[in-house]
């Protein structure tokens, strides 16, 4: 069995050498960057707006118990059934239970990273239900039996030719190279699904405590249709998505759109506060909201990194990350990739198994700079490294430092080691980057600096 | 213990240790973070957001500029009659055969002026019939100058599906519905409904769109391919 770190390294080695893939990602991200900069410039003061967003999320997260209870009470007051899921298995069981009790057969889904997190589609398919992803990018990766490549742009790693080939094979459509035609093929394939689906499942970008509403951000209208046509609607939402007041969206909708996709505001931002109410002509008869903890409370218990729960999943940190740009989204092997994924995955899925993600960073800080809610991302990566080293110190690392301390405290021994190093240096060149090389982890991808001609001590004594 | 009590209990326990103030790590402009906003951050932030225009004329200009960028067909005319003439013109260009609307003063008058078969969604409707309509004509609550957004609810726009199922969505609005920015839009929504909110409030900005294939813009991904805003 390979470990997560071995998988990561093996996959990274393949992807970083794939020039076509890198070209594709970099072209897409350049387009994003141009659009984002233009939209940022439309703000009177982007930096202060970031601070306001950070303060608002800080308030929400640091009073989460109050706001979450308020959210649930307000939701329930208008006929929504609110469920509390402690972990992924509970969330799956709650959702499958609802589907079963409705005697449903087919399910239409709009994009939800929380559903990816709990592997909901797998569970529903294994239980014998037909599940269709309605977001175009998600629909494409679902047909390929792949997880989304990026939390905002799921099919970013594919060209129109890849998608054309996929649609021909899976949907029997005619060949075309036009993105518009390809989109229309998916539109036609999905229209019937909305109309015939028994259950619609959505995620949520925000949960508004004041009014008991969830807010969904999308461009395509697929979530609008998912929430309009099926008789039963289910929303799966992480507990950290809470915002105190409805009016807070006046700040967060433009921040999310600008940081996430380089738009002033996303095409559809829709707030849902319950099932069809008396006097309304359509909408679901039943509405269920499933609140998901799944170890978010453990991250909450770490005050140092609590602000990682401010994340609004805009993807801005992924888009600017030199690691993400080179290793790609699938290499991470996690639901949430990029800098924020590297910060939170060790908390959500185990520090020792996922600490390598915090190591795979240049600590350049581009992520922290890009974050619209000012999460201290690159310092959190350092904190994860520190916590991992404290939790499970490496035997060899400790041994190496002990040896070093032993040698450096004994001048005679130190002189001897230095001379020995000089003498053996040419030998090291012979075994460099072979299994015999003790420094292989370093020399595999870096040069070993040559020993200087003269040590500082020798230089000092010469000049004295 | 219920799931609710368990999770809220875990949250309370986690929050016993306070977290540092947000943004303290950030060195932007060298200034200390705004440690205390006078009032709520969102109110202070209003001045930092993209502007919406101070006068009505400026707001129309902003709404038009945003519409052009988003490919919304925005037609600002002098009277309702002129608006209906514009609507008839679009009907002829696009060859509409059937219309969906709802029982509200302006939208149903607009639909009736077209002389075509009309479905009223709020009288109960068949999904397939609505889907095959050429256009859905709805009212709205607010137009937002700052972003070019149309705010609808299922009460002001004939339910959840009318504004998103037919291939063309026409919004009829009066000039008093245009507001400066999103903050004003939320205030207007709160004023209109008090605590009795409809079950859906949707901020619609432009026709349905996607960039999921090579980040190339395509309109009409799942919702309407066209959005027309008629305002008088």
GROMACS .gro file of C-alpha atoms in nm, chain A residues 24 28 31-32 38-39 42-56 58-59 61-66 68-70 72-73 76 78 84-87 90 134-138 140 152-156 158-161 163 167 179-180 182-184 186-187 190-192 194-195 210-211 213 219-222 224-225 227-229 233 239 244-255 261 263-277 280-284 291-294 297 300-301 303-304 306-307 310 368-369 374-377 379, chain B residues 2-29 31-37 40-52 62 66 69-70 101-102 120-133 144 146-155 157-169 180-187 189-190 194-227:
model
  272
   24UNK     CA    1  -0.347   2.462  -2.032
   28UNK     CA    2  -0.661   2.952  -1.798
   31UNK     CA    3  -0.717   3.480  -1.820
   32UNK     CA    4  -0.844   3.467  -1.465
   38UNK     CA    5  -0.965   4.458  -1.365
   39UNK     CA    6  -1.248   4.385  -1.120
   42UNK     CA    7  -1.324   4.872  -0.975
   43UNK     CA    8  -1.332   4.868  -0.593
   44UNK     CA    9  -1.279   5.202  -0.426
   45UNK     CA   10  -1.056   5.025  -0.173
   46UNK     CA   11  -1.005   4.653  -0.214
   47UNK     CA   12  -0.767   4.617   0.084
   48UNK     CA   13  -1.008   4.776   0.330
   49UNK     CA   14  -1.295   4.572   0.191
   50UNK     CA   15  -1.085   4.259   0.262
   51UNK     CA   16  -1.042   4.371   0.621
   52UNK     CA   17  -1.418   4.425   0.655
   53UNK     CA   18  -1.479   4.076   0.518
   54UNK     CA   19  -1.225   3.930   0.760
   55UNK     CA   20  -1.388   4.111   1.056
   56UNK     CA   21  -1.733   3.988   0.957
   58UNK     CA   22  -1.427   3.657   1.250
   59UNK     CA   23  -1.746   3.765   1.425
   61UNK     CA   24  -1.685   3.207   1.349
   62UNK     CA   25  -1.608   3.328   1.700
   63UNK     CA   26  -1.979   3.332   1.788
   64UNK     CA   27  -2.061   3.027   1.581
   65UNK     CA   28  -2.279   2.861   1.847
   66UNK     CA   29  -2.513   3.162   1.868
   68UNK     CA   30  -2.577   2.857   1.404
   69UNK     CA   31  -2.860   2.811   1.656
   70UNK     CA   32  -3.027   3.126   1.523
   72UNK     CA   33  -3.144   2.663   1.250
   73UNK     CA   34  -3.432   2.812   1.451
   76UNK     CA   35  -3.725   2.552   1.113
   78UNK     CA   36  -4.066   2.822   0.813
   84UNK     CA   37  -2.701   1.798   1.225
   85UNK     CA   38  -2.431   1.564   1.094
   86UNK     CA   39  -2.128   1.510   1.317
   87UNK     CA   40  -1.927   1.334   1.048
   90UNK     CA   41  -2.383   1.055   0.949
  134UNK     CA   42  -2.581   1.967  -1.334
  135UNK     CA   43  -2.296   2.221  -1.327
  136UNK     CA   44  -2.131   2.190  -1.669
  137UNK     CA   45  -1.780   2.139  -1.534
  138UNK     CA   46  -1.900   1.891  -1.272
  140UNK     CA   47  -1.795   1.670  -1.749
  152UNK     CA   48  -1.432   2.662  -0.876
  153UNK     CA   49  -1.329   2.542  -1.225
  154UNK     CA   50  -1.381   2.163  -1.210
  155UNK     CA   51  -1.289   2.087  -1.573
  156UNK     CA   52  -1.004   2.332  -1.607
  158UNK     CA   53  -0.952   1.961  -2.021
  159UNK     CA   54  -0.950   2.101  -2.372
  160UNK     CA   55  -1.254   2.132  -2.593
  161UNK     CA   56  -1.121   1.832  -2.786
  163UNK     CA   57  -1.469   1.723  -2.394
  167UNK     CA   58  -1.946   1.368  -2.519
  179UNK     CA   59  -1.754   2.548  -2.681
  180UNK     CA   60  -2.103   2.686  -2.747
  182UNK     CA   61  -2.063   2.153  -2.648
  183UNK     CA   62  -2.247   2.356  -2.385
  184UNK     CA   63  -2.575   2.315  -2.573
  186UNK     CA   64  -2.499   1.933  -2.210
  187UNK     CA   65  -2.794   2.173  -2.177
  190UNK     CA   66  -2.970   1.792  -1.859
  191UNK     CA   67  -3.302   1.967  -1.924
  192UNK     CA   68  -3.501   1.641  -1.898
  194UNK     CA   69  -3.429   1.856  -1.397
  195UNK     CA   70  -3.787   1.792  -1.495
  210UNK     CA   71  -3.053   3.663   1.084
  211UNK     CA   72  -3.312   3.542   0.834
  213UNK     CA   73  -3.154   3.142   0.460
  219UNK     CA   74  -2.336   3.136  -1.313
  220UNK     CA   75  -2.526   2.874  -1.506
  221UNK     CA   76  -2.872   2.868  -1.347
  222UNK     CA   77  -2.839   2.498  -1.274
  224UNK     CA   78  -3.184   2.767  -0.964
  225UNK     CA   79  -3.343   2.483  -1.161
  227UNK     CA   80  -3.411   2.426  -0.636
  228UNK     CA   81  -3.721   2.494  -0.846
  229UNK     CA   82  -3.838   2.170  -1.003
  233UNK     CA   83  -3.470   1.975  -0.195
  239UNK     CA   84  -2.120   2.478   0.974
  244UNK     CA   85  -2.461   3.707   1.078
  245UNK     CA   86  -2.687   3.925   0.861
  246UNK     CA   87  -2.855   3.923   0.523
  247UNK     CA   88  -2.700   4.260   0.433
  248UNK     CA   89  -2.350   4.107   0.480
  249UNK     CA   90  -2.401   3.959   0.135
  250UNK     CA   91  -2.365   4.312  -0.008
  251UNK     CA   92  -1.999   4.275   0.084
  252UNK     CA   93  -1.945   3.904   0.034
  253UNK     CA   94  -2.112   3.850  -0.304
  254UNK     CA   95  -1.879   4.093  -0.486
  255UNK     CA   96  -1.575   3.975  -0.286
  261UNK     CA   97  -1.366   3.433  -1.100
  263UNK     CA   98  -1.649   3.900  -1.201
  264UNK     CA   99  -1.817   4.200  -1.030
  265UNK     CA  100  -2.087   3.964  -0.912
  266UNK     CA  101  -2.173   3.609  -1.010
  267UNK     CA  102  -2.465   3.546  -1.247
  268UNK     CA  103  -2.710   3.404  -0.993
  269UNK     CA  104  -2.694   3.460  -0.619
  270UNK     CA  105  -3.001   3.305  -0.469
  271UNK     CA  106  -3.123   3.289  -0.111
  272UNK     CA  107  -3.352   3.006  -0.005
  273UNK     CA  108  -3.540   3.026   0.323
  274UNK     CA  109  -3.764   2.722   0.317
  275UNK     CA  110  -3.984   2.494   0.111
  276UNK     CA  111  -4.273   2.629  -0.096
  277UNK     CA  112  -4.471   2.861   0.134
  280UNK     CA  113  -4.633   3.032  -0.364
  281UNK     CA  114  -4.686   2.857  -0.696
  282UNK     CA  115  -4.386   2.628  -0.718
  283UNK     CA  116  -4.074   2.506  -0.540
  284UNK     CA  117  -4.011   2.192  -0.335
  291UNK     CA  118  -2.535   2.098   0.869
  292UNK     CA  119  -2.199   1.926   0.847
  293UNK     CA  120  -1.932   1.932   1.117
  294UNK     CA  121  -1.690   1.659   0.999
  297UNK     CA  122  -1.498   2.187   1.534
  300UNK     CA  123  -1.224   2.568   1.554
  301UNK     CA  124  -1.056   2.450   1.874
  303UNK     CA  125  -0.730   2.945   1.796
  304UNK     CA  126  -0.407   2.991   1.601
  306UNK     CA  127  -0.926   2.920   1.350
  307UNK     CA  128  -0.933   3.182   1.075
  310UNK     CA  129  -1.328   3.202   0.736
  368UNK     CA  130  -0.224   3.507   0.185
  369UNK     CA  131  -0.211   3.815  -0.037
  374UNK     CA  132  -0.732   3.750   0.497
  375UNK     CA  133  -0.660   3.398   0.615
  376UNK     CA  134  -0.296   3.378   0.723
  377UNK     CA  135  -0.241   3.085   0.486
  379UNK     CA  136   0.201   3.095   0.816
  466UNK     CA  137  -2.930   1.525   1.994
  467UNK     CA  138  -2.697   1.598   1.702
  468UNK     CA  139  -2.768   1.966   1.750
  469UNK     CA  140  -2.667   1.966   2.117
  470UNK     CA  141  -2.356   1.763   2.043
  471UNK     CA  142  -2.228   1.994   1.770
  472UNK     CA  143  -2.320   2.315   1.953
  473UNK     CA  144  -2.150   2.172   2.263
  474UNK     CA  145  -1.831   2.101   2.069
  475UNK     CA  146  -1.840   2.454   1.927
  476UNK     CA  147  -1.881   2.612   2.272
  477UNK     CA  148  -1.594   2.411   2.407
  478UNK     CA  149  -1.372   2.506   2.112
  479UNK     CA  150  -1.451   2.875   2.156
  480UNK     CA  151  -1.341   2.894   2.520
  481UNK     CA  152  -0.997   2.996   2.394
  482UNK     CA  153  -1.013   3.329   2.208
  483UNK     CA  154  -0.865   3.374   1.860
  484UNK     CA  155  -0.637   3.663   1.760
  485UNK     CA  156  -0.794   3.956   1.582
  486UNK     CA  157  -0.834   3.900   1.206
  487UNK     CA  158  -0.591   4.043   0.956
  488UNK     CA  159  -0.325   4.115   1.222
  489UNK     CA  160  -0.065   3.936   1.007
  490UNK     CA  161  -0.137   4.157   0.711
  491UNK     CA  162   0.099   4.444   0.643
  492UNK     CA  163  -0.100   4.625   0.377
  493UNK     CA  164  -0.017   4.990   0.349
  495UNK     CA  165  -0.140   5.052   0.870
  496UNK     CA  166  -0.280   4.862   1.164
  497UNK     CA  167  -0.598   4.672   1.085
  498UNK     CA  168  -0.924   4.852   1.151
  499UNK     CA  169  -0.948   4.707   1.497
  500UNK     CA  170  -1.293   4.840   1.562
  501UNK     CA  171  -1.539   4.937   1.297
  504UNK     CA  172  -2.098   4.687   1.134
  505UNK     CA  173  -1.811   4.626   0.888
  506UNK     CA  174  -2.051   4.590   0.599
  507UNK     CA  175  -2.178   4.947   0.648
  508UNK     CA  176  -1.830   5.091   0.661
  509UNK     CA  177  -1.726   4.880   0.363
  510UNK     CA  178  -2.000   5.030   0.146
  511UNK     CA  179  -1.773   5.318   0.054
  512UNK     CA  180  -1.495   5.081  -0.048
  513UNK     CA  181  -1.701   4.877  -0.289
  514UNK     CA  182  -1.741   4.940  -0.664
  515UNK     CA  183  -1.945   5.262  -0.691
  516UNK     CA  184  -2.312   5.269  -0.789
  526UNK     CA  185  -2.386   5.241  -1.438
  530UNK     CA  186  -2.284   4.672  -1.651
  533UNK     CA  187  -2.061   4.404  -2.033
  534UNK     CA  188  -2.286   4.121  -1.921
  565UNK     CA  189  -4.597   3.537  -1.706
  566UNK     CA  190  -4.772   3.580  -1.372
  584UNK     CA  191  -4.978   3.235  -1.583
  585UNK     CA  192  -4.748   3.040  -1.353
  586UNK     CA  193  -4.922   3.152  -1.035
  587UNK     CA  194  -5.244   2.986  -1.152
  588UNK     CA  195  -5.067   2.649  -1.151
  589UNK     CA  196  -4.870   2.532  -1.452
  590UNK     CA  197  -4.736   2.230  -1.633
  591UNK     CA  198  -4.355   2.221  -1.631
  592UNK     CA  199  -4.331   2.097  -1.990
  593UNK     CA  200  -4.564   2.373  -2.108
  594UNK     CA  201  -4.356   2.636  -1.930
  595UNK     CA  202  -4.037   2.489  -2.068
  596UNK     CA  203  -4.165   2.516  -2.424
  597UNK     CA  204  -4.262   2.883  -2.389
  608UNK     CA  205  -2.898   4.744  -0.884
  610UNK     CA  206  -2.360   4.905  -0.908
  611UNK     CA  207  -2.367   4.558  -1.060
  612UNK     CA  208  -2.639   4.552  -1.328
  613UNK     CA  209  -2.837   4.309  -1.115
  614UNK     CA  210  -3.209   4.235  -1.120
  615UNK     CA  211  -3.350   4.121  -0.785
  616UNK     CA  212  -3.652   3.892  -0.803
  617UNK     CA  213  -3.835   3.679  -0.546
  618UNK     CA  214  -4.078   3.400  -0.608
  619UNK     CA  215  -4.349   3.646  -0.506
  621UNK     CA  216  -4.154   3.706  -1.035
  622UNK     CA  217  -4.417   3.433  -1.058
  623UNK     CA  218  -4.240   3.157  -0.865
  624UNK     CA  219  -3.903   2.991  -0.883
  625UNK     CA  220  -3.905   2.859  -1.239
  626UNK     CA  221  -4.050   3.139  -1.453
  627UNK     CA  222  -3.734   3.348  -1.448
  628UNK     CA  223  -3.505   3.058  -1.530
  629UNK     CA  224  -3.681   2.790  -1.738
  630UNK     CA  225  -3.784   2.967  -2.064
  631UNK     CA  226  -3.498   3.055  -2.302
  632UNK     CA  227  -3.559   3.430  -2.279
  633UNK     CA  228  -3.632   3.619  -1.955
  644UNK     CA  229  -2.756   5.254  -0.608
  645UNK     CA  230  -2.588   4.939  -0.477
  646UNK     CA  231  -2.628   4.597  -0.320
  647UNK     CA  232  -2.658   4.743   0.032
  648UNK     CA  233  -2.952   4.954  -0.084
  649UNK     CA  234  -3.099   4.650  -0.261
  650UNK     CA  235  -3.094   4.440   0.058
  651UNK     CA  236  -3.245   4.730   0.250
  653UNK     CA  237  -3.591   4.383   0.009
  654UNK     CA  238  -3.606   4.400   0.389
  658UNK     CA  239  -4.028   4.268   0.676
  659UNK     CA  240  -3.990   3.928   0.836
  660UNK     CA  241  -4.227   3.753   0.598
  661UNK     CA  242  -3.970   3.670   0.335
  662UNK     CA  243  -4.062   3.468   0.028
  663UNK     CA  244  -3.883   3.131   0.015
  664UNK     CA  245  -3.657   3.247  -0.270
  665UNK     CA  246  -3.474   3.573  -0.337
  666UNK     CA  247  -3.257   3.573  -0.648
  667UNK     CA  248  -3.001   3.830  -0.758
  668UNK     CA  249  -2.983   3.780  -1.135
  669UNK     CA  250  -2.695   3.943  -1.318
  670UNK     CA  251  -2.697   3.882  -1.691
  671UNK     CA  252  -2.819   3.579  -1.882
  672UNK     CA  253  -2.712   3.227  -1.773
  673UNK     CA  254  -2.344   3.176  -1.854
  674UNK     CA  255  -2.053   2.935  -1.822
  675UNK     CA  256  -1.680   2.941  -1.876
  676UNK     CA  257  -1.625   2.577  -1.791
  677UNK     CA  258  -1.481   2.488  -2.133
  678UNK     CA  259  -1.138   2.650  -2.171
  679UNK     CA  260  -1.264   2.957  -1.980
  680UNK     CA  261  -1.452   3.068  -2.294
  681UNK     CA  262  -1.779   3.251  -2.225
  682UNK     CA  263  -2.094   3.075  -2.344
  683UNK     CA  264  -2.442   3.213  -2.274
  684UNK     CA  265  -2.743   2.998  -2.189
  685UNK     CA  266  -2.571   2.718  -2.002
  686UNK     CA  267  -2.886   2.604  -1.823
  687UNK     CA  268  -3.099   2.912  -1.767
  688UNK     CA  269  -3.206   3.179  -2.016
  689UNK     CA  270  -2.982   3.258  -2.312
  690UNK     CA  271  -3.119   3.611  -2.315
  691UNK     CA  272  -3.208   3.859  -2.046
   0.00000   0.00000   0.00000
